[in-house]
Amino acid sequence: MDLLEHRGKSLFAGAGLPVLASRLALSPEEAQAAAGELGLPVVVKAQAKTGGRGKAGGIRVCATEVEVASATADILAMTIRGHGVSCVLVEEAVEIARELYLAISSSRAQRGPLLIFSAEGGVDIEEVARRHPAALVRTPVDPLLGLCDYQVRDVVAAAALDPELAGPDGTPAKQSLGGVVRSLWRLYRDSDATLCEINPLVITTFGEVVCLDSKVTIDDNALYRHAELKAESDAGAEDREARARKAGLAFVALDGDIGVLGNGAGLVMSIIDQIAAAGGSAADFCDLGGGARAEVVAAALDVILSTGTVSALLVSIFGGITRCDEVARGLVQVLGQSSVDVPVVVRLDGNAAFEGRAVLAEARLPGLTVAASAAEAVRLAVAAAASPAGPDTRRED
Ligand code: GDP
Ligand code: MN
């Protein structure tokens, strides 16, 4: 389970890690009020379960309340790497002197926790590893011994901080950094995390050490030990998944932008693979199961399209028990009456395929294309998703 930045930071605060004062906001008005409480300047940060928000424009430093409101409106409308933004974190702004990187992650290669520190944060860690190997500490933590003092000293040494540097309360920066490493280890261990990452961990111009970002992943298998997080996970398993379960669908949200609907798990998985092979990425796994009727198809489309981040929909049915004409009627029902504005590509084969295609042809739904084969359907859907301006999904035969 990946946590949003603000949730990770509340765990950070509980573990004694230094974070800035912040408020969560769902609207420009709330963000403005939050900025009023915190005092300007503030940073408005997109809450989305993905990195690279900074590069995408999802992090804005604001000097006035008007700026806060407009930045929030912009950010709430964004989609970052396929993730919608449901809220923003309004946080005190600081002046950054240096950006560092610190993480503890469960490493497959090490078969255990791995501590990674870089004296150059904020940028791609892979890049630092290549250019300045000495600025990087990678040290496995023995799960039985726990984090050892020498490992903390290694990190502090690699940071090469000025020995005189101290925060406003007089605490030496070296000591604060050591404390952060120890607290992060305790948090990783106690919360059954598989990842606790701070990028950037900053030194402010006042000599304070502050966690500016948080990325925390909790091991799903350990959620039963964390009642509060488990409850959030159930609530946040987005009612999308609950809705799908209720309709008898097998549904898993993925992070691409091509909605996928098919019958049979094997068929759906192969479509997802074909989409990836053709350069696209699937937004979901959705299996109608056998004998799906029109209402089930309608429920599936509703669930798949509800994120608003799908840019094309691919429906692939190989009818055995499922009748293609039933599926076609379901599609017509939903697409005919709702405002689905993404291109839809349909492939129907097997039981009642001929009748199904006739149903679709008769309905003349704008934006819907019937593909001649599964391979053609994949090609058309990937092309439609890749072309932002009114995708052309007409058959080229
Ligand atoms: P990410 O891009 O999704 O990892 O988002 P981060 O939370 O790491 O923020 C990206 C960048 O925004 C950081 O590396 C900082 O350079 C900048 N940033 C974030 N908060 C502040 C702040 O309070 N003051 C300043 N000056 N820059 C900030
Ligand atoms: Mn970051």
Coordinates of N, CA, C and O and ligand atoms in Angstrom, one line a residue, residues 5 45 50-54 59 99 101 122-123 197-201 212-215, ligand 2:
E5 N 1.9 11.6 0.1 CA 2.9 12.3 0.8 C 2.4 12.8 2.2 O 3.1 12.6 3.2
K45 N 1.4 21.5 -3.0 CA 1.9 20.2 -3.5 C 0.8 19.2 -3.9 O -0.1 18.9 -3.1
T50 N 2.6 9.2 -7.1 CA 3.6 9.1 -8.1 C 4.7 10.1 -7.8 O 4.5 11.1 -7.1
G51 N 5.9 9.8 -8.3 CA 7.0 10.8 -8.1 C 7.0 11.7 -9.3 O 6.0 11.7 -10.1
G52 N 8.0 12.6 -9.4 CA 8.1 13.5 -10.6 C 7.0 14.6 -10.6 O 6.7 15.2 -11.6
R53 N 6.4 14.9 -9.4 CA 5.4 15.9 -9.4 C 6.1 17.3 -9.6 O 5.5 18.1 -10.3
G54 N 7.3 17.4 -9.1 CA 8.0 18.7 -9.3 C 8.1 19.0 -10.8 O 7.8 20.1 -11.2
I59 N 4.2 21.0 -8.0 CA 4.7 21.6 -6.8 C 4.9 23.1 -7.1 O 5.7 23.5 -8.0
E99 N 20.0 19.8 -0.8 CA 19.1 18.7 -0.9 C 19.8 17.4 -0.8 O 20.8 17.1 -1.6
Y101 N 19.4 12.9 -0.1 CA 18.4 11.8 -0.3 C 18.7 10.7 0.7 O 19.8 10.3 1.0
G122 N 17.1 15.3 -4.5 CA 16.3 16.1 -5.4 C 16.4 15.7 -6.8 O 15.5 15.9 -7.6
V123 N 17.5 15.1 -7.2 CA 17.6 14.6 -8.6 C 17.6 13.1 -8.6 O 17.5 12.4 -7.6
E197 N 11.1 6.7 2.1 CA 12.1 7.5 1.3 C 11.8 9.0 1.6 O 10.7 9.4 1.6
I198 N 12.9 9.7 1.7 CA 12.9 11.1 1.9 C 13.7 11.8 0.7 O 14.9 11.7 0.8
N199 N 13.0 12.4 -0.2 CA 13.7 13.0 -1.4 C 13.0 14.2 -1.8 O 12.0 14.1 -2.5
P200 N 13.4 15.4 -1.5 CA 14.7 15.6 -0.8 C 14.5 15.7 0.8 O 13.5 16.1 1.3
L201 N 15.7 15.4 1.4 CA 15.9 15.7 2.8 C 16.7 16.9 2.7 O 17.8 16.9 2.1
L212 N 11.4 17.1 3.3 CA 10.5 17.9 2.5 C 9.5 17.1 1.7 O 8.5 17.6 1.3
D213 N 9.8 15.8 1.5 CA 8.9 14.9 0.8 C 8.9 13.6 1.6 O 9.8 13.3 2.4
S214 N 7.9 12.8 1.3 CA 7.8 11.5 1.9 C 7.2 10.5 0.9 O 6.3 10.8 0.2
K215 N 7.8 9.3 0.9 CA 7.3 8.3 0.1 C 7.3 7.0 0.9 O 8.4 6.5 1.2
Ligands
MN2 MN 10.5 14.1 -4.0

